[in-house]
Structures are given as C-alpha cells and as structure tokens.
Coordinates of C-alpha atoms in Angstrom, one line a residue:
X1 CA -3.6 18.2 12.7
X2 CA -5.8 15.8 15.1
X3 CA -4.6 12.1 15.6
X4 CA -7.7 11.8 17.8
X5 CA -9.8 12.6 14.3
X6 CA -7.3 10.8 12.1
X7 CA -7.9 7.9 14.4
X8 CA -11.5 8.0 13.6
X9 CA -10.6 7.9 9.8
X10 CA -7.7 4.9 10.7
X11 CA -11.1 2.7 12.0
X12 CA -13.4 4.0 9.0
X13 CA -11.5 3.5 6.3
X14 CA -8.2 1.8 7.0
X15 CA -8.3 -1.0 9.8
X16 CA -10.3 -3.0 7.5
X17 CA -6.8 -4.0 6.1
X18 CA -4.6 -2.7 8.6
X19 CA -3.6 -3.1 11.9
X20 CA -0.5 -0.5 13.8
X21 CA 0.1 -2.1 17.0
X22 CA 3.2 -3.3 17.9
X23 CA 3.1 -7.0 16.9
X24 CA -0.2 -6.7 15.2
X25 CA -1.0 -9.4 12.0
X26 CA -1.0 -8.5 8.8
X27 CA -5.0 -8.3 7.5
X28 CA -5.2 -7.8 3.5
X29 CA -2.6 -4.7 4.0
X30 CA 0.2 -4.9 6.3
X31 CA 0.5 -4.2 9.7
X32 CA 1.9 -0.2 9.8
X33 CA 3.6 -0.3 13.2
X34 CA 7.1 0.9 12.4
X35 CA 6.2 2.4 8.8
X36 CA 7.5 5.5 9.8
X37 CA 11.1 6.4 8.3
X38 CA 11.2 2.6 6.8
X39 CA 11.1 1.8 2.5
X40 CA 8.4 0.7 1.3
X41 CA 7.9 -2.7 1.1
X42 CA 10.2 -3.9 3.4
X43 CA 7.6 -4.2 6.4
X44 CA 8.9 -8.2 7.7
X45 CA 6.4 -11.2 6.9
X46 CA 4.0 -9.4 4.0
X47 CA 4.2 -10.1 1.0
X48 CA 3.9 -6.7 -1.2
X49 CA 3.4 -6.3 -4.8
X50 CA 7.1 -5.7 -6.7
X51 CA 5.7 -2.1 -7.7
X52 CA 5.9 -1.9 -3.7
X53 CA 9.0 -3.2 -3.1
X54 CA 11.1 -1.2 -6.2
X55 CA 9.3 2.3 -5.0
X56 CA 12.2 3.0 -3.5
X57 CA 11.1 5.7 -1.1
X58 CA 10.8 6.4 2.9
X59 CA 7.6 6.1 4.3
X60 CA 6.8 10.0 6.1
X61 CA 4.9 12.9 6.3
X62 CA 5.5 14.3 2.9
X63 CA 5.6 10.2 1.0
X64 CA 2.5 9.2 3.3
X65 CA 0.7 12.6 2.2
X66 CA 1.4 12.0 -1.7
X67 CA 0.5 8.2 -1.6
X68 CA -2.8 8.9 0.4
X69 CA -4.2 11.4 -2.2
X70 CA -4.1 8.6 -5.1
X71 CA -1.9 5.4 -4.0
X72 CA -2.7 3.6 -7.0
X73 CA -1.3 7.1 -9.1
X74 CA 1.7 7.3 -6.4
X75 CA 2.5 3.0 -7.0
X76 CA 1.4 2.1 -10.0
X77 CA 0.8 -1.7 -9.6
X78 CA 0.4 -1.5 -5.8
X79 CA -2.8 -3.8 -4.5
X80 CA -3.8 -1.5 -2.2
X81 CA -7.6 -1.1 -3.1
X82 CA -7.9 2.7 -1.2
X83 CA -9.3 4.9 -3.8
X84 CA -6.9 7.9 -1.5
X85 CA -8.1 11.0 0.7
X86 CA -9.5 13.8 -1.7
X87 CA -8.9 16.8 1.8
X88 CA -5.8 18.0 2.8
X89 CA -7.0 17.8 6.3
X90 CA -8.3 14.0 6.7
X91 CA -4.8 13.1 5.1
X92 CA -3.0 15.5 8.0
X93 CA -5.3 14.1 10.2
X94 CA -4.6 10.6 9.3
X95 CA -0.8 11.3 9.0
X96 CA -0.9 12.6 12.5
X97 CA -2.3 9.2 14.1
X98 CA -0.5 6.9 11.9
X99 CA 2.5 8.9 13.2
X100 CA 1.6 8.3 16.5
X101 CA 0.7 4.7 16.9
X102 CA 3.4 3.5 14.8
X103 CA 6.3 4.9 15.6
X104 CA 9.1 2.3 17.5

C-alpha cells in the first residue's frame, strides 16, 4: 500500500467532490476528514441520500474497499457518481491515504 500513490488517485479522481482536511467544505461529496471508524451518513452539515444514511455500516478498510469497487452496487440509491476502482491495488492505495489524512 502507497498513500503517496493513493494520494495521486485522491486528486485524479476524488477531490473533484471531496475534500479530507480537517474543517474542509463539503464540494458535491462530503468532506472525509473523520470518515474513518464513523457510520455512514452521519458526516455533520451534508446532506446524504437516505440509502446513505440507513447503510448502517462503519466506514474502514474492509467497508471503504467493498464500496470503492462498485459504490452504487454497495449503496444502492447513493448519489455518489464514482463508477468504483476496478484494481485491488489503486483501492489499497487509495484506502491507505484516505486513512491517513482523515483520521482525528
């Protein structure tokens, strides 16, 4: 696992819609600082889709690695417009940094 290449991912094909630092707004997707061990859909001040909201699960290595494959297969309903990460590695990768910058 790299965060410094899952950071490169983060700027290609997430920070369009989301920011992780501490504090940072909400874009079209929420801000992911403190995702890490929290439900989903209960980030304070966005406004998620109900399929977000009754998931029910704990944002992780093992949720985050599921939901990146195919989020719209993992939430059904969920707005998030990411078609997912097809390699094993880019998710890792991607995992690793979001783990990194968002943790409080």
């Amino acid at each position: 696992m790299s965060a410094d290449n899952g950071k490169k991912i983060f700027t290609k094909a997430c920070a369009q819609c989301h920011t992780v630092d501490a504090g940072g707004k909400h874009k079209q997707g929420p801000n992911l600082n403190g995702v890490w061990g929290r439900q989903t859909g209960q980030g304070v001040g966005f406004n998620y889709t109900q399929a977000n909201k009754d998931k029910g699960i704990t944002w992780g290595k093992d949720t985050l690695d599921v939901y990146l494959t195919n989020p719209k297969k993992y939430i059904p309903g969920t707005k998030m417009v990411f078609a997912g990460l097809k390699k094993k590695k880019d998710r890792a990768d991607l995992i690793a940094y979001i783990e990194s910058s968002t943790k409080n």
